Each structure stands twice: as structure tokens, then as C-alpha cells.
Short mmCIF file of C-alpha atoms in Angstrom, two decimals:
data_model
loop_
_atom_site.label_atom_id
_atom_site.label_comp_id
_atom_site.label_asym_id
_atom_site.label_seq_id
_atom_site.Cartn_x
_atom_site.Cartn_y
_atom_site.Cartn_z
CA MET G 277 0.00 0.00 0.00
CA SER G 278 2.84 2.40 0.84
CA ALA G 279 4.26 1.85 -2.66
CA MET G 280 0.95 2.97 -4.15
CA PHE G 281 0.92 6.19 -2.14
CA SER G 282 4.57 6.81 -2.99
CA ILE G 283 3.80 6.55 -6.71
CA ILE G 284 0.85 8.91 -6.37
CA ASP G 285 2.87 11.45 -4.38
CA GLN G 286 5.77 11.40 -6.82
CA GLN G 287 3.65 11.73 -9.94
CA LEU G 288 1.51 14.56 -8.57
CA LYS G 289 4.72 16.59 -8.28
CA GLN G 290 5.18 16.21 -12.04
CA SER G 291 3.24 18.08 -14.70
CA GLU G 292 0.58 16.45 -16.88
CA TYR G 293 1.35 15.29 -20.40
CA ILE G 294 -0.29 17.86 -22.63
CA ASN G 295 1.50 16.83 -25.83
CA PHE G 296 0.69 13.29 -27.04
CA ASN G 297 4.22 12.83 -28.41
CA ASP G 298 5.73 13.52 -24.98
CA PHE G 299 3.22 11.14 -23.44
CA SER G 300 4.05 8.48 -26.06
CA GLN G 301 7.76 8.69 -25.35
CA ALA G 302 7.11 8.32 -21.62
CA VAL G 303 4.99 5.21 -22.20
CA LEU G 304 7.70 3.58 -24.30
CA LYS G 305 10.39 4.35 -21.71
CA GLN G 306 8.33 3.13 -18.76
CA ASP G 307 9.19 -0.19 -17.12
CA LYS G 308 6.10 -2.34 -17.71
CA SER G 309 7.19 -5.48 -15.86
CA ASP G 310 4.54 -4.65 -13.24
CA SER G 311 1.93 -3.52 -15.73
CA LEU G 312 -0.71 -2.19 -13.34
CA LYS G 313 1.81 -0.11 -11.38
CA ALA G 314 3.12 1.19 -14.69
CA VAL G 315 -0.40 2.35 -15.56
CA LEU G 316 -0.79 4.05 -12.18
CA THR G 317 2.59 5.77 -12.55
CA LEU G 318 1.90 7.36 -15.92
CA GLY G 319 -1.86 7.53 -15.43
CA MET G 320 -1.33 10.18 -12.75
CA ARG G 321 0.11 12.43 -15.47
CA THR G 322 -2.33 11.79 -18.32
CA SER G 323 -4.49 14.72 -19.37
CA SER G 324 -7.24 13.02 -21.39
CA ILE G 325 -9.26 9.85 -21.76
CA GLY G 326 -7.42 9.19 -25.03
CA GLN G 327 -4.04 9.15 -23.32
CA SER G 328 -5.45 6.99 -20.52
CA PHE G 329 -6.87 4.44 -22.95
CA ALA G 330 -3.63 4.22 -24.94
CA LEU G 331 -1.65 3.72 -21.73
CA GLY G 332 -3.92 1.00 -20.35
CA TYR G 333 -4.08 -0.76 -23.70
CA ARG G 334 -0.30 -0.84 -24.17
CA CYS G 335 0.48 -2.04 -20.64
CA ALA G 336 -2.22 -4.73 -20.87
CA LEU G 337 -0.54 -6.04 -24.02
CA GLN G 338 2.77 -6.26 -22.17
CA LEU G 339 1.16 -8.49 -19.55
CA LEU G 340 -0.51 -10.57 -22.26
CA LEU G 341 2.80 -11.10 -24.07
CA PRO G 342 5.84 -10.20 -21.92
CA GLU G 343 8.17 -10.87 -24.88
CA LEU G 344 6.95 -7.71 -26.60
CA ASP G 345 9.52 -4.97 -27.07
CA SER G 346 8.50 -2.61 -24.28
CA ALA G 347 9.95 0.35 -26.17
CA GLN G 348 7.49 0.01 -29.06
CA TRP G 349 3.74 0.41 -29.39
CA ALA G 350 1.82 -2.77 -30.13
CA ALA G 351 -1.68 -3.81 -31.16
CA LEU G 352 -3.87 -6.89 -30.88
CA CYS G 353 -5.59 -7.52 -34.21
CA VAL G 354 -8.75 -9.63 -33.92
CA SER G 355 -11.81 -7.98 -35.50
CA GLU G 356 -12.69 -8.66 -39.12
CA ALA G 357 -15.48 -7.55 -41.43
CA GLN G 358 -17.76 -10.37 -40.23
CA GLY G 359 -16.91 -10.00 -36.54
CA ASN G 360 -14.47 -11.31 -33.95
CA HIS G 361 -16.04 -14.64 -32.99
CA PRO G 362 -13.66 -17.57 -33.66
CA ARG G 363 -15.90 -18.86 -36.48
CA GLN G 364 -15.82 -15.45 -38.15
CA ILE G 365 -12.04 -15.22 -38.40
CA GLN G 366 -10.97 -15.57 -42.04
CA THR G 367 -7.32 -14.48 -41.72
CA THR G 368 -5.08 -17.54 -42.08
CA VAL G 369 -1.61 -18.59 -40.99
CA ASP G 370 0.31 -21.62 -42.25
CA ASP G 371 2.92 -23.79 -40.57
CA LEU G 372 5.69 -21.41 -41.67
CA GLY G 373 4.03 -18.40 -40.07
CA ILE G 374 2.85 -16.83 -43.32
CA VAL G 375 -0.25 -14.70 -42.67
CA CYS G 376 -2.93 -13.66 -45.17
CA GLY G 377 -6.05 -11.65 -44.41
CA LYS G 378 -7.47 -8.33 -43.27
CA LYS G 379 -8.23 -6.93 -39.84
CA SER G 380 -10.97 -4.33 -39.96
CA PHE G 381 -10.55 -2.43 -36.68
CA VAL G 382 -7.17 -2.08 -34.98
CA SER G 383 -6.54 0.35 -32.11
CA MET G 384 -3.22 2.22 -32.14
CA ALA G 385 -2.81 0.84 -35.66
CA GLU G 386 -0.59 3.62 -36.96
CA GLN G 387 1.81 3.70 -33.99
CA ALA G 388 2.01 -0.06 -33.48
CA LYS G 389 5.25 -1.60 -34.69
CA GLN G 390 4.32 -5.00 -33.24
CA LEU G 391 1.10 -6.67 -34.34
CA ILE G 392 -0.41 -9.68 -32.60
CA ILE G 393 -2.56 -11.20 -35.34
CA ILE G 394 -5.27 -13.74 -34.49
CA ALA G 395 -5.43 -16.12 -37.44
CA LYS G 396 -6.96 -19.45 -38.42
CA ALA G 397 -4.46 -22.31 -38.60
CA GLY G 398 -6.96 -25.02 -39.57
CA GLU G 399 -9.78 -26.90 -37.89
CA ILE G 400 -10.15 -29.53 -35.19
CA ASP G 401 -13.37 -31.55 -35.11
CA GLY G 402 -15.06 -28.90 -37.25
CA ARG G 403 -14.01 -26.05 -34.98
CA PRO G 404 -11.51 -23.37 -36.02
CA LEU G 405 -8.00 -23.66 -34.61
CA LEU G 406 -6.79 -20.14 -33.93
CA LYS G 407 -3.22 -19.05 -33.34
CA ALA G 408 -1.64 -15.74 -32.38
CA VAL G 409 1.10 -14.56 -34.73
CA LEU G 410 3.56 -11.77 -34.00
CA VAL G 411 4.13 -9.67 -37.12
CA SER G 412 6.14 -6.49 -37.61
CA GLN G 413 4.20 -3.65 -39.21
CA ASP G 414 7.45 -2.74 -41.00
CA ASN G 415 6.97 -5.90 -43.05
CA GLU G 416 6.55 -4.91 -46.69
CA ASN G 417 3.59 -7.29 -46.96
CA VAL G 418 1.65 -5.45 -44.25
CA CYS G 419 -0.53 -2.52 -45.33
CA PHE G 420 -2.05 -0.06 -42.86
CA LYS G 421 -4.97 2.19 -43.82
CA PRO G 422 -6.33 4.81 -41.42
CA MET G 423 -10.02 4.77 -40.59
CA PRO G 424 -12.30 7.80 -40.74
CA ASP G 425 -12.89 9.73 -37.52
CA ILE G 426 -14.84 7.48 -35.13
CA GLY G 427 -16.16 10.42 -33.12
CA MET G 428 -13.99 9.92 -30.03
CA LEU G 429 -10.38 9.42 -28.91
CA PRO G 430 -8.80 11.57 -31.65
CA GLU G 431 -5.31 10.94 -30.22
CA VAL G 432 -5.69 7.19 -30.74
CA SER G 433 -5.26 6.00 -34.31
CA HIS G 434 -7.63 3.34 -35.63
CA GLY G 435 -7.23 1.58 -38.92
CA THR G 436 -7.33 -1.56 -40.99
CA ILE G 437 -4.41 -3.93 -41.39
CA GLU G 438 -4.08 -6.04 -44.54
CA LEU G 439 -1.56 -8.88 -44.66
CA SER G 440 -0.53 -10.44 -47.95
CA HIS G 441 1.77 -13.41 -47.28
CA ALA G 442 3.39 -11.56 -44.38
CA GLN G 443 6.01 -13.46 -42.42
CA GLY G 444 5.30 -13.76 -38.72
CA MET G 445 6.20 -15.80 -35.66
CA VAL G 446 3.51 -18.19 -34.42
CA LEU G 447 3.12 -17.88 -30.65
CA SER G 448 2.48 -20.81 -28.37
CA GLY G 449 -1.01 -21.30 -27.01
CA ASP G 450 -4.53 -21.02 -28.36
CA GLY G 451 -5.19 -17.78 -30.22
CA HIS G 452 -8.69 -17.38 -28.79
CA VAL G 453 -8.38 -18.66 -25.23
CA ASP G 454 -4.85 -17.50 -24.46
CA PHE G 455 -4.88 -14.23 -26.37
CA SER G 456 -8.08 -12.57 -27.60
CA LYS G 457 -10.33 -13.90 -24.80
CA ARG G 458 -7.72 -13.43 -22.07
CA PHE G 459 -6.95 -9.92 -23.25
CA ARG G 460 -10.51 -8.77 -22.68
CA TYR G 461 -10.38 -8.95 -18.90
CA ILE G 462 -6.70 -7.94 -18.74
CA GLU G 463 -7.55 -4.83 -20.74
CA ASP G 464 -10.56 -4.15 -18.51
CA LEU G 465 -8.34 -3.94 -15.42
CA HIS G 466 -5.67 -1.82 -17.07
CA VAL G 467 -7.93 0.76 -18.69
CA LEU G 468 -9.94 0.97 -15.46
CA MET G 469 -6.70 1.72 -13.61
CA ALA G 470 -5.82 4.35 -16.22
CA PHE G 471 -9.22 6.06 -16.14
CA THR G 472 -9.32 6.06 -12.33
CA SER G 473 -5.79 7.46 -12.16
CA LEU G 474 -6.83 10.27 -14.49
CA ILE G 475 -9.77 11.13 -12.23
CA LEU G 476 -7.58 11.02 -9.11
CA SER G 477 -4.97 13.26 -10.73
CA LYS G 478 -7.44 15.83 -12.03
CA SER G 479 -9.38 15.87 -8.77
CA THR G 480 -6.28 16.34 -6.63
CA ARG G 481 -4.65 18.95 -8.85
CA SER G 482 -7.91 20.93 -9.05
CA GLN G 483 -8.82 20.41 -5.36
CA LEU G 484 -12.17 18.83 -6.05
CA GLU G 485 -14.34 17.24 -3.39
CA PRO G 486 -12.25 14.93 -1.13
CA ARG G 487 -14.83 12.15 -1.54
CA ILE G 488 -13.79 11.81 -5.20
CA ILE G 489 -10.15 11.40 -4.21
CA GLU G 490 -10.97 8.93 -1.44
CA LYS G 491 -13.10 6.75 -3.72
CA SER G 492 -10.38 6.85 -6.40
CA ILE G 493 -7.76 5.65 -3.92
CA LEU G 494 -10.01 2.82 -2.76
CA LEU G 495 -10.66 1.73 -6.34
CA ILE G 496 -6.96 1.86 -7.29
CA SER G 497 -5.95 -0.22 -4.26
CA ALA G 498 -8.63 -2.80 -5.14
CA ILE G 499 -7.32 -3.07 -8.71
CA LEU G 500 -3.73 -3.44 -7.53
CA SER G 501 -4.76 -6.27 -5.21
CA GLN G 502 -5.70 -8.49 -8.13
CA LYS G 503 -3.60 -10.87 -10.17
CA PRO G 504 -5.32 -10.94 -13.56
CA GLN G 505 -6.58 -14.44 -14.17
CA ASP G 506 -9.56 -16.06 -15.84
CA SER G 507 -11.62 -17.08 -12.83
CA TYR G 508 -15.24 -16.58 -11.84
CA TRP G 509 -14.22 -14.76 -8.67
CA GLN G 510 -12.06 -12.43 -10.75
CA HIS G 511 -14.93 -11.58 -13.09
CA LEU G 512 -17.27 -10.88 -10.17
CA HIS G 513 -14.64 -8.58 -8.72
CA ILE G 514 -14.14 -6.74 -12.01
CA SER G 515 -17.91 -6.26 -12.28
CA ALA G 516 -17.98 -4.68 -8.83
CA LEU G 517 -15.03 -2.45 -9.69
CA PHE G 518 -16.78 -1.08 -12.76
CA GLY G 519 -19.91 -0.51 -10.72
CA GLU G 520 -17.91 1.63 -8.30
CA PHE G 521 -16.27 3.40 -11.23
CA GLU G 522 -19.68 4.48 -12.55
CA ILE G 523 -20.41 6.08 -9.19
CA LEU G 524 -16.98 7.74 -9.20
CA VAL G 525 -17.58 9.20 -12.68
CA GLY G 526 -20.84 10.75 -11.49
CA LEU G 527 -19.12 12.40 -8.52
CA PHE G 528 -16.25 13.60 -10.70
CA GLU G 529 -18.52 15.19 -13.29
CA LYS G 530 -20.29 17.21 -10.59
CA GLY G 531 -17.02 19.10 -10.10
CA PHE G 532 -16.50 20.00 -13.75
CA GLN G 533 -17.11 23.69 -13.13
CA SER G 534 -13.61 23.73 -11.62
CA LEU G 535 -11.98 22.19 -14.70
CA SER G 536 -11.16 23.68 -18.10
CA ASN G 537 -13.72 23.67 -20.88
CA ASN G 538 -11.24 21.86 -23.14
CA PHE G 539 -11.00 18.97 -20.72
CA THR G 540 -14.72 18.67 -20.00
CA GLU G 541 -15.63 18.83 -23.69
CA SER G 542 -13.12 16.11 -24.57
CA TRP G 543 -14.30 14.05 -21.57
CA TYR G 544 -17.94 14.03 -22.69
CA ARG G 545 -16.87 13.24 -26.26
CA ASP G 546 -14.58 10.38 -25.27
CA LYS G 547 -16.37 8.79 -22.29
CA LYS G 548 -18.26 6.56 -24.73
CA VAL G 549 -15.18 4.34 -24.62
CA PHE G 550 -16.20 3.29 -21.08
CA LEU G 551 -19.05 1.27 -22.60
CA ILE G 552 -17.24 -0.39 -25.51
CA ALA G 553 -16.39 -3.64 -23.70
CA SER G 554 -19.44 -3.62 -21.42
CA LYS G 555 -21.35 -6.29 -23.37
CA ALA G 556 -18.53 -8.84 -23.13
CA ARG G 557 -17.94 -7.93 -19.49
CA LEU G 558 -21.63 -8.41 -18.66
CA ALA G 559 -21.58 -11.84 -20.34
CA ARG G 560 -18.62 -12.88 -18.18
CA THR G 561 -20.33 -11.54 -15.09
CA GLU G 562 -23.56 -13.45 -15.81
CA LYS G 563 -21.60 -16.68 -16.25
CA ALA G 564 -19.81 -16.04 -12.97
CA ARG G 565 -23.09 -15.36 -11.17
CA ALA G 566 -24.59 -18.57 -12.56
CA TRP G 567 -21.51 -20.51 -11.43
CA LEU G 568 -21.76 -18.99 -7.95
CA ALA G 569 -25.44 -19.89 -7.68
CA ASP G 570 -24.75 -23.51 -8.71
CA SER G 571 -21.78 -23.85 -6.35
CA ILE G 572 -23.68 -22.95 -3.20
#
């Protein structure tokens, strides 16, 4: 607990990252071996939801795949034109790691030098066998195309990635279970840490109501107490954390008269990102609640 307060104290003495390039350089230099503490450290200096999302997303990827080069941005590429369910994945990878296909929605697509591609490697008993493949975006057979403005998070690039016989390295494990599915709850924890750290920072620097700061500290300590793992108890805990976060957001927004118009306008524009993964999170929560009911 003392380490948490030490991080908060130290970072509040530093200025916020106003320029996204300065923020980006700080993220790439940051030690991410303890990914949640890394998010707290830099999250206390973020100045927008966009920065917070990018930070949480990148640190979550480091936990998902520790072998990633920490000094480069990365992206997980799952979604395709038909969807992201395992049966909808059309991108393929062969035994030599050659990848062909198109990913239709990739976050941080322009900055990402390392791409984790979820691809179909065949079928087992009529079910798709998915693998994760690490591909460099510098590969000449990888084509990035920016997407039109999505109406939020202007700092975060989104785009499509097309791979035409691109050489990659097939990673061990199941592409769905060990990567795309696992990343969903890992990302939940990391972006929640980032968003809460942003609220704590803004509230403290602007001397908002102490109750906002106290609830932020409680939420951060609860997130730090967890070891991200796919368990029913974990999913119940994450559900409770997001419930508390909704209350925190309401308290925070009541103090917006003390914050700049630029921040509040960007906040209301970008807060839609809080709901993006809510459907998948609710599905995990319902399964966990059903398990709990059956286990009693």
C-alpha cells in the first residue's frame, strides 16, 4: 500500500502530459514489468481519456505477451469484417508463419510496430483452430490504412491492417483462449486503472471534493490487489469495480465547473469508450453469477 501512495505522491509533483508525443515517449520508456503499477505511474500524469486508454491498452498487451519490445507500441488484431467470434475469423496462418487476411478495426494501428494477429491455422473436429502470430508492421507485406474519424479518442489512431503473405512468428497457445479472450479482462483492469488514475490526478490537482479522491484511492488499491486471471471470482470482482467506477464518474462530473472547458468537452466526447467492452464484461459476469449460484 505504501508503494501505491509513494507513486501517487511522486507523480503529482510532475506536470501532466499535454502533448501526445511527450506522453508516447514516456509510455515507451516506462518499465512495464509490473503492468498495473506502470499504468498508475503514468496515469497520474495523463491529461485526457485518449491518453489513458492508450496507456492501459499498451500495458495490458505487455502483460498478455511479456516478450513484446516494451519500447514500441503494439496492437492486438482480432476484429474482421464479419466479426471477432472464432468462427468469423478468415485471416489464415500456415505452418511457416505466413499470414494472409485483413483486420478491420485495430486500435493504435498507426503507432504499433508490433502486431499480434489472431489467425486461423486449420480446424479440429469442425471447430476453427486459432493461433496468435507476432508480425512487424514494417513488413513490406503489411498494409495499414487509417479509418475515418470514429467520433472519439482523436489521439488514438484506428485503422485496418491487410496482410498479404506476411512473415510472422507463431506464438504458443490457443489464439482465442490464451490471447483474444484473455486480453478482454486484462484490458478491462488496465484501462480501469488508467481512467481512475486520471480522475484522481485531475481531482487532486484541481482540489475537487475529497470524496472523489478517497473513492479513487479505494478503487486503485482494489485493482492493484488483483492478479489478472480467468476465474469466476475475478470476473465478479471486475464487475464490482466497474460498478464503483460508474459512481466515481458521477461524482467527478459534478465538479466539472472547476476544470477547463477543453477537458470537459473532450471528456464528454470520449467517455463513450467506457461502454465499448461492457457487453462482453456483462456476459462474463452473468456466467460467474450462474456458477456462484450452482456452487452454493
